[in-house]
mmCIF file of C-alpha atoms in Angstrom:
data_model
loop_
_atom_site.group_PDB
_atom_site.id
_atom_site.type_symbol
_atom_site.label_atom_id
_atom_site.label_comp_id
_atom_site.label_asym_id
_atom_site.label_seq_id
_atom_site.Cartn_x
_atom_site.Cartn_y
_atom_site.Cartn_z
ATOM 1 C CA MET A 154 -12.134 21.462 56.783
ATOM 2 C CA LYS A 155 -10.761 19.271 59.563
ATOM 3 C CA LEU A 156 -7.275 17.950 60.280
ATOM 4 C CA LYS A 157 -6.237 14.415 61.189
ATOM 5 C CA ILE A 158 -2.716 13.895 62.492
ATOM 6 C CA CYS A 159 -1.801 10.247 61.980
ATOM 7 C CA GLY A 160 0.989 7.911 63.013
ATOM 8 C CA MET A 161 1.243 9.096 66.618
ATOM 9 C CA LYS A 162 3.653 7.124 68.839
ATOM 10 C CA ASN A 163 5.388 9.060 71.611
ATOM 11 C CA GLU A 164 3.348 10.001 74.705
ATOM 12 C CA ASN A 165 4.795 13.493 75.097
ATOM 13 C CA ASN A 166 4.451 14.128 71.369
ATOM 14 C CA ILE A 167 0.809 13.030 71.525
ATOM 15 C CA LEU A 168 0.178 15.610 74.246
ATOM 16 C CA ASP A 169 2.019 18.326 72.296
ATOM 17 C CA VAL A 170 0.092 17.626 69.089
ATOM 18 C CA ALA A 171 -3.177 17.549 71.042
ATOM 19 C CA GLU A 172 -2.519 21.176 71.995
ATOM 20 C CA LEU A 173 -2.994 22.046 68.301
ATOM 21 C CA LYS A 174 -6.581 20.744 68.569
ATOM 22 C CA PRO A 175 -6.808 18.547 65.475
ATOM 23 C CA SER A 176 -10.197 16.939 64.947
ATOM 24 C CA TYR A 177 -8.629 13.473 64.754
ATOM 25 C CA MET A 178 -5.472 11.724 65.905
ATOM 26 C CA GLY A 179 -4.501 8.430 64.304
ATOM 27 C CA PHE A 180 -2.827 5.438 65.976
ATOM 28 C CA ILE A 181 -1.531 2.651 63.744
ATOM 29 C CA PHE A 182 -2.169 -0.919 64.880
ATOM 30 C CA TYR A 183 -0.313 -2.588 62.015
ATOM 31 C CA GLU A 184 2.833 -4.285 63.245
ATOM 32 C CA LYS A 185 4.771 -3.880 59.995
ATOM 33 C CA SER A 186 4.454 -0.091 60.143
ATOM 34 C CA PRO A 187 7.365 1.965 61.541
ATOM 35 C CA ARG A 188 4.650 3.934 63.337
ATOM 36 C CA TYR A 189 3.084 0.876 64.969
ATOM 37 C CA PHE A 190 1.491 1.909 68.257
ATOM 38 C CA ASN A 191 1.947 -0.402 71.212
ATOM 39 C CA GLY A 192 1.753 2.008 74.125
ATOM 40 C CA VAL A 193 -0.807 3.805 76.227
ATOM 41 C CA ILE A 194 -2.652 6.803 74.839
ATOM 42 C CA PRO A 195 -2.490 9.622 77.392
ATOM 43 C CA GLU A 196 -5.625 11.532 78.290
ATOM 44 C CA ILE A 197 -6.387 14.130 75.638
ATOM 45 C CA SER A 198 -9.326 16.420 74.919
ATOM 46 C CA LYS A 199 -12.584 14.617 74.219
ATOM 47 C CA ASP A 200 -12.970 16.995 71.262
ATOM 48 C CA ILE A 201 -10.216 14.997 69.530
ATOM 49 C CA ASN A 202 -11.425 11.742 68.016
ATOM 50 C CA LYS A 203 -8.955 8.876 68.389
ATOM 51 C CA ILE A 204 -8.830 6.773 65.226
ATOM 52 C CA GLY A 205 -7.260 3.326 65.062
ATOM 53 C CA VAL A 206 -5.613 2.390 61.765
ATOM 54 C CA PHE A 207 -5.793 -1.280 60.746
ATOM 55 C CA VAL A 208 -4.716 -3.444 57.804
ATOM 56 C CA ASN A 209 -6.636 -6.695 57.211
ATOM 57 C CA SER A 210 -7.237 -7.223 60.918
ATOM 58 C CA THR A 211 -9.977 -9.424 62.329
ATOM 59 C CA PHE A 212 -13.127 -8.006 63.850
ATOM 60 C CA ASP A 213 -12.122 -9.265 67.299
ATOM 61 C CA TYR A 214 -8.660 -7.678 67.072
ATOM 62 C CA ILE A 215 -10.125 -4.332 66.032
ATOM 63 C CA ARG A 216 -12.837 -4.440 68.684
ATOM 64 C CA GLY A 217 -10.208 -5.228 71.315
ATOM 65 C CA LYS A 218 -8.158 -2.148 70.382
ATOM 66 C CA VAL A 219 -11.297 0.015 70.267
ATOM 67 C CA GLU A 220 -12.198 -1.048 73.793
ATOM 68 C CA LYS A 221 -8.665 -0.904 75.197
ATOM 69 C CA HIS A 222 -7.875 2.582 73.880
ATOM 70 C CA ASP A 223 -11.403 4.043 73.850
ATOM 71 C CA LEU A 224 -11.195 4.709 70.120
ATOM 72 C CA GLN A 225 -13.927 6.758 68.479
ATOM 73 C CA GLY A 226 -13.250 5.395 65.021
ATOM 74 C CA VAL A 227 -11.333 3.015 62.792
ATOM 75 C CA GLN A 228 -9.533 3.485 59.480
ATOM 76 C CA LEU A 229 -9.280 0.390 57.297
ATOM 77 C CA HIS A 230 -6.302 0.238 54.922
ATOM 78 C CA GLY A 231 -6.507 -3.307 53.631
ATOM 79 C CA ASP A 232 -8.897 -5.543 51.721
ATOM 80 C CA GLU A 233 -11.628 -5.320 54.329
ATOM 81 C CA THR A 234 -15.099 -6.394 53.235
ATOM 82 C CA PRO A 235 -18.320 -4.417 53.393
ATOM 83 C CA GLU A 236 -19.524 -7.028 55.896
ATOM 84 C CA LEU A 237 -16.663 -6.190 58.271
ATOM 85 C CA CYS A 238 -17.396 -2.468 57.926
ATOM 86 C CA GLU A 239 -21.035 -3.116 58.780
ATOM 87 C CA ARG A 240 -20.085 -5.080 61.914
ATOM 88 C CA LEU A 241 -17.770 -2.278 63.000
ATOM 89 C CA LYS A 242 -20.446 0.366 62.460
ATOM 90 C CA ALA A 243 -22.641 -1.622 64.844
ATOM 91 C CA LEU A 244 -20.087 -0.746 67.553
ATOM 92 C CA GLU A 245 -21.267 2.869 67.115
ATOM 93 C CA ILE A 246 -17.880 4.126 66.002
ATOM 94 C CA THR A 247 -16.802 6.057 62.906
ATOM 95 C CA VAL A 248 -15.704 3.803 60.047
ATOM 96 C CA VAL A 249 -13.313 5.179 57.415
ATOM 97 C CA LYS A 250 -12.553 2.911 54.440
ATOM 98 C CA VAL A 251 -9.325 3.630 52.589
ATOM 99 C CA PHE A 252 -8.734 3.354 48.849
ATOM 100 C CA SER A 253 -5.366 3.941 47.186
ATOM 101 C CA ILE A 254 -4.962 5.921 43.970
ATOM 102 C CA LYS A 255 -2.097 6.703 41.625
ATOM 103 C CA ASN A 256 -2.944 8.073 38.180
ATOM 104 C CA GLN A 257 -6.332 6.428 37.699
ATOM 105 C CA PHE A 258 -9.018 4.726 39.758
ATOM 106 C CA ASP A 259 -12.162 2.694 39.170
ATOM 107 C CA PHE A 260 -14.716 4.351 41.434
ATOM 108 C CA LYS A 261 -17.099 1.415 40.986
ATOM 109 C CA VAL A 262 -15.230 -0.335 43.802
ATOM 110 C CA LEU A 263 -16.833 2.147 46.213
ATOM 111 C CA GLU A 264 -20.382 0.981 45.544
ATOM 112 C CA PRO A 265 -20.479 -1.943 48.026
ATOM 113 C CA PHE A 266 -19.262 0.370 50.804
ATOM 114 C CA GLU A 267 -21.699 3.244 50.317
ATOM 115 C CA ASP A 268 -23.993 2.188 53.165
ATOM 116 C CA VAL A 269 -21.478 0.633 55.536
ATOM 117 C CA CYS A 270 -18.884 3.317 56.202
ATOM 118 C CA ASP A 271 -19.001 6.964 57.233
ATOM 119 C CA TYR A 272 -16.154 8.304 55.126
ATOM 120 C CA TYR A 273 -13.758 7.252 52.406
ATOM 121 C CA LEU A 274 -10.079 8.114 52.593
ATOM 122 C CA PHE A 275 -8.039 8.431 49.418
ATOM 123 C CA ASP A 276 -4.286 8.034 49.653
ATOM 124 C CA THR A 277 -1.366 7.214 47.385
ATOM 125 C CA LYS A 278 -0.970 3.733 45.958
ATOM 126 C CA GLY A 279 2.510 2.434 46.708
ATOM 127 C CA LYS A 280 4.509 -0.421 48.179
ATOM 128 C CA GLU A 281 3.031 0.038 51.644
ATOM 129 C CA PRO A 282 -0.638 0.344 52.714
ATOM 130 C CA GLY A 283 -0.345 4.050 53.526
ATOM 131 C CA GLY A 284 2.602 6.174 54.587
ATOM 132 C CA ASN A 285 4.330 6.234 51.199
ATOM 133 C CA GLY A 286 5.159 9.915 51.526
ATOM 134 C CA TYR A 287 4.039 11.289 48.173
ATOM 135 C CA THR A 288 0.798 12.582 46.681
ATOM 136 C CA PHE A 289 -1.381 10.964 44.062
ATOM 137 C CA ASN A 290 -2.916 12.727 41.070
ATOM 138 C CA TRP A 291 -5.764 14.688 42.664
ATOM 139 C CA ASN A 292 -7.295 15.287 39.219
ATOM 140 C CA VAL A 293 -8.613 11.718 39.460
ATOM 141 C CA LEU A 294 -11.137 13.017 42.004
ATOM 142 C CA LYS A 295 -12.876 15.024 39.269
ATOM 143 C CA LYS A 296 -14.747 11.774 38.561
ATOM 144 C CA TYR A 297 -15.732 11.113 42.181
ATOM 145 C CA PRO A 298 -19.335 9.860 41.906
ATOM 146 C CA SER A 299 -20.396 9.656 45.552
ATOM 147 C CA ILE A 300 -22.010 12.159 47.909
ATOM 148 C CA LYS A 301 -20.040 10.730 50.851
ATOM 149 C CA PRO A 302 -17.476 13.104 52.402
ATOM 150 C CA TYR A 303 -13.875 11.948 52.101
ATOM 151 C CA PHE A 304 -10.472 12.381 53.727
ATOM 152 C CA LEU A 305 -7.536 13.387 51.519
ATOM 153 C CA SER A 306 -4.246 11.720 52.399
ATOM 154 C CA GLY A 307 -0.925 10.734 50.885
ATOM 155 C CA GLY A 308 2.214 12.848 51.175
ATOM 156 C CA ILE A 309 0.576 16.142 52.122
ATOM 157 C CA GLY A 310 3.133 18.498 53.657
ATOM 158 C CA PRO A 311 4.248 22.141 53.769
ATOM 159 C CA LYS A 312 5.620 22.002 50.206
ATOM 160 C CA GLU A 313 2.192 20.920 48.929
ATOM 161 C CA MET A 314 0.375 23.946 50.372
ATOM 162 C CA ASP A 315 0.138 25.901 47.105
ATOM 163 C CA SER A 316 -1.193 22.947 45.113
ATOM 164 C CA LEU A 317 -3.510 22.052 47.998
ATOM 165 C CA LEU A 318 -5.038 25.536 48.056
ATOM 166 C CA LEU A 319 -5.613 25.318 44.308
ATOM 167 C CA PHE A 320 -7.262 21.919 44.746
ATOM 168 C CA LEU A 321 -9.529 23.238 47.509
ATOM 169 C CA LYS A 322 -10.864 25.892 45.124
ATOM 170 C CA ARG A 323 -11.972 23.267 42.601
ATOM 171 C CA PRO A 324 -15.398 21.538 42.502
ATOM 172 C CA GLU A 325 -13.978 18.076 43.160
ATOM 173 C CA SER A 326 -12.822 19.221 46.604
ATOM 174 C CA GLU A 327 -16.360 20.062 47.734
ATOM 175 C CA LEU A 328 -16.720 16.781 49.654
ATOM 176 C CA CYS A 329 -13.155 16.798 50.994
ATOM 177 C CA CYS A 330 -13.885 17.177 54.694
ATOM 178 C CA THR A 331 -10.533 16.261 56.276
ATOM 179 C CA LEU A 332 -6.827 16.441 55.492
ATOM 180 C CA ASP A 333 -4.772 13.521 56.790
ATOM 181 C CA LEU A 334 -1.218 14.519 57.742
ATOM 182 C CA ASN A 335 1.619 12.194 58.647
ATOM 183 C CA SER A 336 5.181 11.648 57.430
ATOM 184 C CA LYS A 337 5.817 15.098 55.906
ATOM 185 C CA PHE A 338 5.573 16.588 59.400
ATOM 186 C CA GLU A 339 8.004 14.232 61.122
ATOM 187 C CA THR A 340 11.520 14.365 62.416
ATOM 188 C CA ALA A 341 13.858 11.471 61.635
ATOM 189 C CA SER A 342 12.657 9.656 64.761
ATOM 190 C CA LYS A 343 8.990 9.621 63.640
ATOM 191 C CA ILE A 344 8.107 12.463 66.029
ATOM 192 C CA LYS A 345 5.636 15.026 64.736
ATOM 193 C CA ASP A 346 7.064 18.546 64.340
ATOM 194 C CA THR A 347 4.458 20.671 66.094
ATOM 195 C CA ALA A 348 5.877 23.921 64.716
ATOM 196 C CA LYS A 349 5.397 22.713 61.139
ATOM 197 C CA LEU A 350 1.905 21.470 61.943
ATOM 198 C CA LYS A 351 0.961 24.756 63.581
ATOM 199 C CA ALA A 352 2.226 26.792 60.613
ATOM 200 C CA PHE A 353 0.372 24.525 58.162
ATOM 201 C CA LYS A 354 -2.874 24.835 60.094
ATOM 202 C CA GLN A 355 -2.482 28.616 60.344
ATOM 203 C CA LYS A 356 -2.205 28.939 56.562
ATOM 204 C CA LEU A 357 -5.443 27.009 56.165
ATOM 205 C CA VAL A 358 -7.094 29.244 58.772
ATOM 206 C CA GLU A 359 -5.910 32.357 56.911
ATOM 207 C CA ALA A 360 -7.356 30.912 53.679
ATOM 208 C CA ASN A 361 -10.676 30.351 55.497
ATOM 209 C CA TYR A 362 -10.603 26.573 55.121
ATOM 210 C CA ILE A 363 -10.413 26.022 58.875
ATOM 211 C CA ILE A 364 -12.570 28.146 61.168
#
């Protein structure tokens, strides 16, 4: 199991979170987001993959951010086409396609993306494209038909640990490779609380989900 810490903004906070050695750090390039990133990413460990988060952006805009910030991957939260995913994969970066779920989901929509992205990410369907701060019904994933590993996102925080550990014991979690953490670990000023993140990671280590 890997961790992705998303919605990074503040330079010092980025460096502090990097000390926790997550596998991924996410930077949101969607101007309507309160976590919109418009700064300079400080130098962090090359073991941490920098992921740019986009919503219905053009190929040229995404490629520009990939080159400017030396991103290792992109996360697509909008109505991006399989064709766009394929063009982005040609840049030799990781492509994560996001799908939002509430109480039900038609998994047939995944079929056109099977060969053009590296991972799916499932988050909570709400008013905003991500960052809604609450979980979806994870039981929906019992019907997951793909063999592609996926990220689990949407309102995961310290209070969800017990239900998360139960989920990780169930068959439908077998392909859950990464937990995406964001708003439930923030202060009021959108700064990530490293103490909360560290404690959360430690519980997963103790449960043998992170080695």
